[in-house]
Short mmCIF file of C-alpha atoms in Angstrom, two decimals:
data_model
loop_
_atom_site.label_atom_id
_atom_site.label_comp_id
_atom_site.label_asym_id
_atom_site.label_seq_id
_atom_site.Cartn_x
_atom_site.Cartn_y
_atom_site.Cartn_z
CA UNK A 1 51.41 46.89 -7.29
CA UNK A 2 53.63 43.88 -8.13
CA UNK A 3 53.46 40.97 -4.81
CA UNK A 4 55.87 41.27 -2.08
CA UNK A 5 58.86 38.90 -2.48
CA UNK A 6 58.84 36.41 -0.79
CA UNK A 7 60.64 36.35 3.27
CA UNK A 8 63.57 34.67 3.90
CA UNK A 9 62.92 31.80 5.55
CA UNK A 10 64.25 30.98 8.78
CA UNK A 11 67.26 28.49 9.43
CA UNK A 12 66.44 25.33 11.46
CA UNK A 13 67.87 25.76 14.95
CA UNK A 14 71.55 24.31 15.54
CA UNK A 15 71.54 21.03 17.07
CA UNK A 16 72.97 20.50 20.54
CA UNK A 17 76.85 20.68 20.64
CA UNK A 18 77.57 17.52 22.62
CA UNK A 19 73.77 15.44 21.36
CA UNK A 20 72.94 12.94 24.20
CA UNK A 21 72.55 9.56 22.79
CA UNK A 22 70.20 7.81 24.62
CA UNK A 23 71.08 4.55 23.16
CA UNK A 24 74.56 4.36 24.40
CA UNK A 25 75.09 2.65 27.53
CA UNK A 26 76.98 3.62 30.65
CA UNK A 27 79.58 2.04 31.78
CA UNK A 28 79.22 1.10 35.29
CA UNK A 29 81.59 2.05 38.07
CA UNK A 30 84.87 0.80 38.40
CA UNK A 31 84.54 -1.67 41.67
CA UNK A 32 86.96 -0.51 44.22
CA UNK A 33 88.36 -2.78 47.33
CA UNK A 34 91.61 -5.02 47.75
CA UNK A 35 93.05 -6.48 44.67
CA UNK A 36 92.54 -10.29 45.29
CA UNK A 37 95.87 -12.68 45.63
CA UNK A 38 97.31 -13.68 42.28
CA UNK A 39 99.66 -16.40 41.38
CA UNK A 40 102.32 -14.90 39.11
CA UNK A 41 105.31 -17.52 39.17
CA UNK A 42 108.11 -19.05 41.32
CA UNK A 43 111.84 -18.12 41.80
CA UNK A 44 111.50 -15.43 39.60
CA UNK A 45 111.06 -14.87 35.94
CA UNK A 46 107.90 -12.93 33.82
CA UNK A 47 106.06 -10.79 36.26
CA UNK A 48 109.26 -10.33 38.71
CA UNK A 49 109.46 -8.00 40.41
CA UNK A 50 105.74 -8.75 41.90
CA UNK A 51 103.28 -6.37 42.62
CA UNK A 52 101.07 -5.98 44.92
CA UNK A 53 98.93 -9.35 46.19
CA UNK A 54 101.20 -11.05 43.66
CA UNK A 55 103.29 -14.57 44.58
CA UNK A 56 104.90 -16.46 44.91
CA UNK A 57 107.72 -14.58 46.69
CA UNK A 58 110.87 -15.71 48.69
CA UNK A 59 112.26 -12.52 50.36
CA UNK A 60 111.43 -9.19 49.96
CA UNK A 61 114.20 -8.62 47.15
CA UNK A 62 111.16 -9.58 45.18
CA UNK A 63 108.88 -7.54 45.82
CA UNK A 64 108.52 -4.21 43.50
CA UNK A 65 109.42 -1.10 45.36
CA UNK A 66 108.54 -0.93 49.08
CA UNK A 67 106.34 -3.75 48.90
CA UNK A 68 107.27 -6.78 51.14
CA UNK A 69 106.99 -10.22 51.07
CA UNK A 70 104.03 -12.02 53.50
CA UNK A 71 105.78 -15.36 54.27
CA UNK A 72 103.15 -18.20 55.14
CA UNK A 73 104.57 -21.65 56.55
CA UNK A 74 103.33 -24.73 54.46
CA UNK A 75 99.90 -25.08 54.33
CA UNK A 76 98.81 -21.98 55.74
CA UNK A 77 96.18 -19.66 54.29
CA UNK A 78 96.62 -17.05 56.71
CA UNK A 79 94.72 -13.77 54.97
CA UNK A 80 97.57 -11.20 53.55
CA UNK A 81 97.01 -7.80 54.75
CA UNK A 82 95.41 -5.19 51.96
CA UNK A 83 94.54 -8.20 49.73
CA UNK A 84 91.39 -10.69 49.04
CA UNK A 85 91.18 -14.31 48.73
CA UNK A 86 93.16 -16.85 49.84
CA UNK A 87 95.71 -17.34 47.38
CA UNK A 88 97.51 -20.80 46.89
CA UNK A 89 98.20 -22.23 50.63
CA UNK A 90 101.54 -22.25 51.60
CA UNK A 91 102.70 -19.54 48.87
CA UNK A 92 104.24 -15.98 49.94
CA UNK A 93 102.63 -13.00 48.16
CA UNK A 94 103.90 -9.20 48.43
CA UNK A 95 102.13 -6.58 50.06
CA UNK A 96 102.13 -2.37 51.17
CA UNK A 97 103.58 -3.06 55.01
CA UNK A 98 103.10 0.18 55.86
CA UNK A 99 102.12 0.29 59.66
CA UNK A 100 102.37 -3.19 59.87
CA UNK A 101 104.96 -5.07 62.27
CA UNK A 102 107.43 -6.21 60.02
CA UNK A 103 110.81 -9.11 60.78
CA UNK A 104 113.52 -8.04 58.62
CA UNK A 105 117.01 -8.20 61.07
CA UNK A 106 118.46 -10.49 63.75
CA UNK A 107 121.14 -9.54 66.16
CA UNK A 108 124.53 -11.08 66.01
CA UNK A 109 124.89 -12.86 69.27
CA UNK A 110 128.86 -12.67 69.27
CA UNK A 111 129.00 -9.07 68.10
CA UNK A 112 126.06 -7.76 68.88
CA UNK A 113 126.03 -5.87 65.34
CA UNK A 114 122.63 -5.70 63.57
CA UNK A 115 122.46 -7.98 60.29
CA UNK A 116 119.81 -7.88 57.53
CA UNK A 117 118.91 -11.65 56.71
CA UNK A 118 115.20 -11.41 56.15
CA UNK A 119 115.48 -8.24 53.96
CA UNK A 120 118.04 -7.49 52.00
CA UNK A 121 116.50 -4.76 50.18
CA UNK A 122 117.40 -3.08 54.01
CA UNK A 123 121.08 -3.93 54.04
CA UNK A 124 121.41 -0.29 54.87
CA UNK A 125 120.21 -0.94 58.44
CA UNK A 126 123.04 -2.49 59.62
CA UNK A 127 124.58 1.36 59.17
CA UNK A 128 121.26 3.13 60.23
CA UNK A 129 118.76 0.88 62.49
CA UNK A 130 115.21 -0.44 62.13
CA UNK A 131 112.59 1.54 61.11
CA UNK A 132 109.30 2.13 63.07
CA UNK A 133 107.32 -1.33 63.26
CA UNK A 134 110.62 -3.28 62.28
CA UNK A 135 111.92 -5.67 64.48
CA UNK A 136 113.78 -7.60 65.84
CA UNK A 137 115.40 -5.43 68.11
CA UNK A 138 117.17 -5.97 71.36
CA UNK A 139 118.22 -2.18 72.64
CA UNK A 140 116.92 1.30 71.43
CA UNK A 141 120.39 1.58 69.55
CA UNK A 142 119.04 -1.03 67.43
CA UNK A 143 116.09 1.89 66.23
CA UNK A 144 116.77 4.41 64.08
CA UNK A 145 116.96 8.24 64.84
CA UNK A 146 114.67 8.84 68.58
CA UNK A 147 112.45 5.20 68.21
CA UNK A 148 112.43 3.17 70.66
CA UNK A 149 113.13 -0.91 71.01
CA UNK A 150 109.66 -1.87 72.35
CA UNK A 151 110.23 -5.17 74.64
CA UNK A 152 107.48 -7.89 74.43
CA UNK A 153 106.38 -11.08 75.78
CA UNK A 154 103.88 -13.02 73.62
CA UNK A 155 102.10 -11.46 71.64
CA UNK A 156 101.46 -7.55 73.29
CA UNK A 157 100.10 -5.09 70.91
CA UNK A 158 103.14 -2.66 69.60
CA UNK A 159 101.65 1.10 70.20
CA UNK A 160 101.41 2.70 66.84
CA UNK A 161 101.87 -0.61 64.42
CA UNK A 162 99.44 -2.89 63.13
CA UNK A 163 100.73 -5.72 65.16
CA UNK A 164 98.46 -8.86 63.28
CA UNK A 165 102.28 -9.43 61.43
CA UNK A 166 104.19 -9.65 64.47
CA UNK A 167 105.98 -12.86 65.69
CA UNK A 168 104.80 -13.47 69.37
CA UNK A 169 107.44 -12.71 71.72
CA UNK A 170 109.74 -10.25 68.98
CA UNK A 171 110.75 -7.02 69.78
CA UNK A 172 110.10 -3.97 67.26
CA UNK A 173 111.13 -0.63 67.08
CA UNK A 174 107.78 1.62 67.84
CA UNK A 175 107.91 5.70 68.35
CA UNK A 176 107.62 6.09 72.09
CA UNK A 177 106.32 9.81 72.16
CA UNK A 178 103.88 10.13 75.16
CA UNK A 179 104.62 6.81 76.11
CA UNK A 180 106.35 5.59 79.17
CA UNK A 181 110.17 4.88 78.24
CA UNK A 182 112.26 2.93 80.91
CA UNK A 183 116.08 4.19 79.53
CA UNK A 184 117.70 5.20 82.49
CA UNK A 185 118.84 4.65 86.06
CA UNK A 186 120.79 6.41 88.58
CA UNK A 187 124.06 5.15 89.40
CA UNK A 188 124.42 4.66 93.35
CA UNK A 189 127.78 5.84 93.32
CA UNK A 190 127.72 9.24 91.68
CA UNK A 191 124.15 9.50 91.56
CA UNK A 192 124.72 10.12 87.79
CA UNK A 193 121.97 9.11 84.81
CA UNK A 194 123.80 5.88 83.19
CA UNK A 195 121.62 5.33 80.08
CA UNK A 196 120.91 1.57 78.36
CA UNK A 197 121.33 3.23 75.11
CA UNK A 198 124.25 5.37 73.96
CA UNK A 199 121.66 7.33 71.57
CA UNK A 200 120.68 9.16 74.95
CA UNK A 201 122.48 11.44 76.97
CA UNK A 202 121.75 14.49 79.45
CA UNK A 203 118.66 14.20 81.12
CA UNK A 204 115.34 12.64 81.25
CA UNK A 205 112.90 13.66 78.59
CA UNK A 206 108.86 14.03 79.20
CA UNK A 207 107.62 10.37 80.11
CA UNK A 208 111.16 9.22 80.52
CA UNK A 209 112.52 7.22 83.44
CA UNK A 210 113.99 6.22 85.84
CA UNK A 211 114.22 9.51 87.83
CA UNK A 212 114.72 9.88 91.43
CA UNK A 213 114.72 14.12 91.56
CA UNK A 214 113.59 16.70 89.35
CA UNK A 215 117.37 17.44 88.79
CA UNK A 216 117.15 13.97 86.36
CA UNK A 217 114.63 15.93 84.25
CA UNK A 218 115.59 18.26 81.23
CA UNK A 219 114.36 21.63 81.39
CA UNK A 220 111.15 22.59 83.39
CA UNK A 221 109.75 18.90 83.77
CA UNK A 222 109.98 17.37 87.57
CA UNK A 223 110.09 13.79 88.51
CA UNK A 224 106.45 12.54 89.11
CA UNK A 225 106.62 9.86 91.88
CA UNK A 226 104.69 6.50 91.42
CA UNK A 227 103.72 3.67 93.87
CA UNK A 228 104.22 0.41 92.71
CA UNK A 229 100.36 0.39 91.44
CA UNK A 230 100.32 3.81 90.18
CA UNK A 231 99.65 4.34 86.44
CA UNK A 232 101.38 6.84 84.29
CA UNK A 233 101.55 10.21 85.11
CA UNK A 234 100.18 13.23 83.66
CA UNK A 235 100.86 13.73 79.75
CA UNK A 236 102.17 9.84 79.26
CA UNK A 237 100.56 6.70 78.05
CA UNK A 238 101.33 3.05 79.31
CA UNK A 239 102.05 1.20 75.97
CA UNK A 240 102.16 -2.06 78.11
CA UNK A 241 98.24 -0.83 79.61
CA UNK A 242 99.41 -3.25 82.84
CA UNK A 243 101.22 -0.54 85.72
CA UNK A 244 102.62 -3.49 87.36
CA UNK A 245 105.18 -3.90 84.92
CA UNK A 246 107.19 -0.93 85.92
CA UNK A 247 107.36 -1.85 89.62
CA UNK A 248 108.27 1.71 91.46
CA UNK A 249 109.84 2.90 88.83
CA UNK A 250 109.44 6.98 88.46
CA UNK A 251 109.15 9.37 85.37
CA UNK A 252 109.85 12.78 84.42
CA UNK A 253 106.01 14.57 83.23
CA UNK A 254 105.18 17.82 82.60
CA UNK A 255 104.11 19.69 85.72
CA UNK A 256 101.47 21.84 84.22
CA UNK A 257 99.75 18.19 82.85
CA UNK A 258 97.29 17.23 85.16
CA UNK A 259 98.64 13.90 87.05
CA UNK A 260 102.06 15.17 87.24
CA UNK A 261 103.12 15.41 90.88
CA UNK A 262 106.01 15.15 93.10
CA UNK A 263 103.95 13.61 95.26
CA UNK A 264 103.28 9.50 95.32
CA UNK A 265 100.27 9.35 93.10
#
């Protein structure tokens, strides 16, 4: 009988799609952290508007986007926030002010009228008031929409803002939710709420004072009593954290808050 033929012979197996070249190096991980200060130019030119950590600036005009300018007196090497390094003392660099206690207005002393001479990327102010952490303020009108004008001497912490930035003894706006708001008094005549701030009218909100009967409060909230000692009551915060700097002064809280009483507490 004649030989078999000969069998097909088998195909080599098909390499690995995606081969794995052991010889090729890794690149390591991007490092991740603050950009450090850089020097970019002066009085504009190349580079302007400057990024972030970027110098040297003069206002916040610029400053790309909502970036800010970090003013430093001469000489200074005071650290910028959300950058490295110390950058070229004296010089201004931008940087993300987000949370941080910011100067951008003045009041007009004559008029009273809010003006925009730090910023004038915020002109719009004048029409619709400082933002939360802005300052300086001198009245809650001053504050846009429900924030508050928070009143400091030296250099208090502002409740909610990073307050490294602020200038010792400036006021800023700050949202006063939960915390102890002085806006009102009664008026001996009429026993009638006059408010310091034509923003507010009606009654007393929760942690709003100065109330002298539940009747001051808005809805279901009554008018917890306080000794000159006492802290807040029920529901609120001090932003001041010092009770003896609202004397006997009294505020609305939320009865079913425990600390809320009618009652000198």
């Amino acid at each position: 009988a004649p030989p078999n033929p000969p069998t097909t012979p088998t195909a080599p197996p098909n390499p690995p799609t995606n081969p794995t070249n052991p010889t090729t190096p890794t690149n390591p991980p991007t490092p991740t952290g603050p950009p450090p200060l850089q020097d970019i130019g002066d009085n504009g030119g190349p580079g302007f508007p400057l990024g972030e950590c970027e110098g040297d600036c003069d206002s916040d005009d610029e400053c790309s986007g909502d970036l800010r300018c970090f003013a430093r007196d001469e000489g200074e090497v005071i650290p910028v926030p959300g950058c490295t390094g110390s950058g070229t003392a004296g010089d201004d660099y931008c940087f993300d002010a987000t949370g941080y206690a910011v100067l951008v207005s003045e009041d007009n002393e004559t008029t009273g009228e809010l003006i925009v001479p730090y910023a004038t990327k915020d002109s719009n102010l004048v029409f619709t008031g400082l933002f939360e952490c802005m300052g300086d303020c001198d009245t809650d009108d001053d504050c846009a929409n429900t924030l508050r004008c928070f009143q400091r001497e030296d250099d208090v912490a502002i409740p909610g803002c990073i307050s490294t930035t602020a200038l010792s003894g400036t006021d800023y706006c700050f949202n006063s939710d939960g915390y102890l708001a002085y806006v009102a008094e009664d008026e001996v005549v009429d026993d009638v709420l006059v408010f310091f701030s034509s923003k507010d009218f009606g009654r007393l909100g929760e942690c709003e004072g100065d109330c002298d009967t539940d009747n001051d409060c808005e809805g279901s909230l009554i008018c917890g009593q306080r000794g000159e000692t006492s802290g807040p009551p029920g529901g609120c915060s001090d932003p001041y954290l010092d009770s003896s700097v609202w004397g006997d002064i009294d505020f609305c809280c939320d009865p079913n808050k425990e600390g809320c009483d009618t009652d000198i507490f």
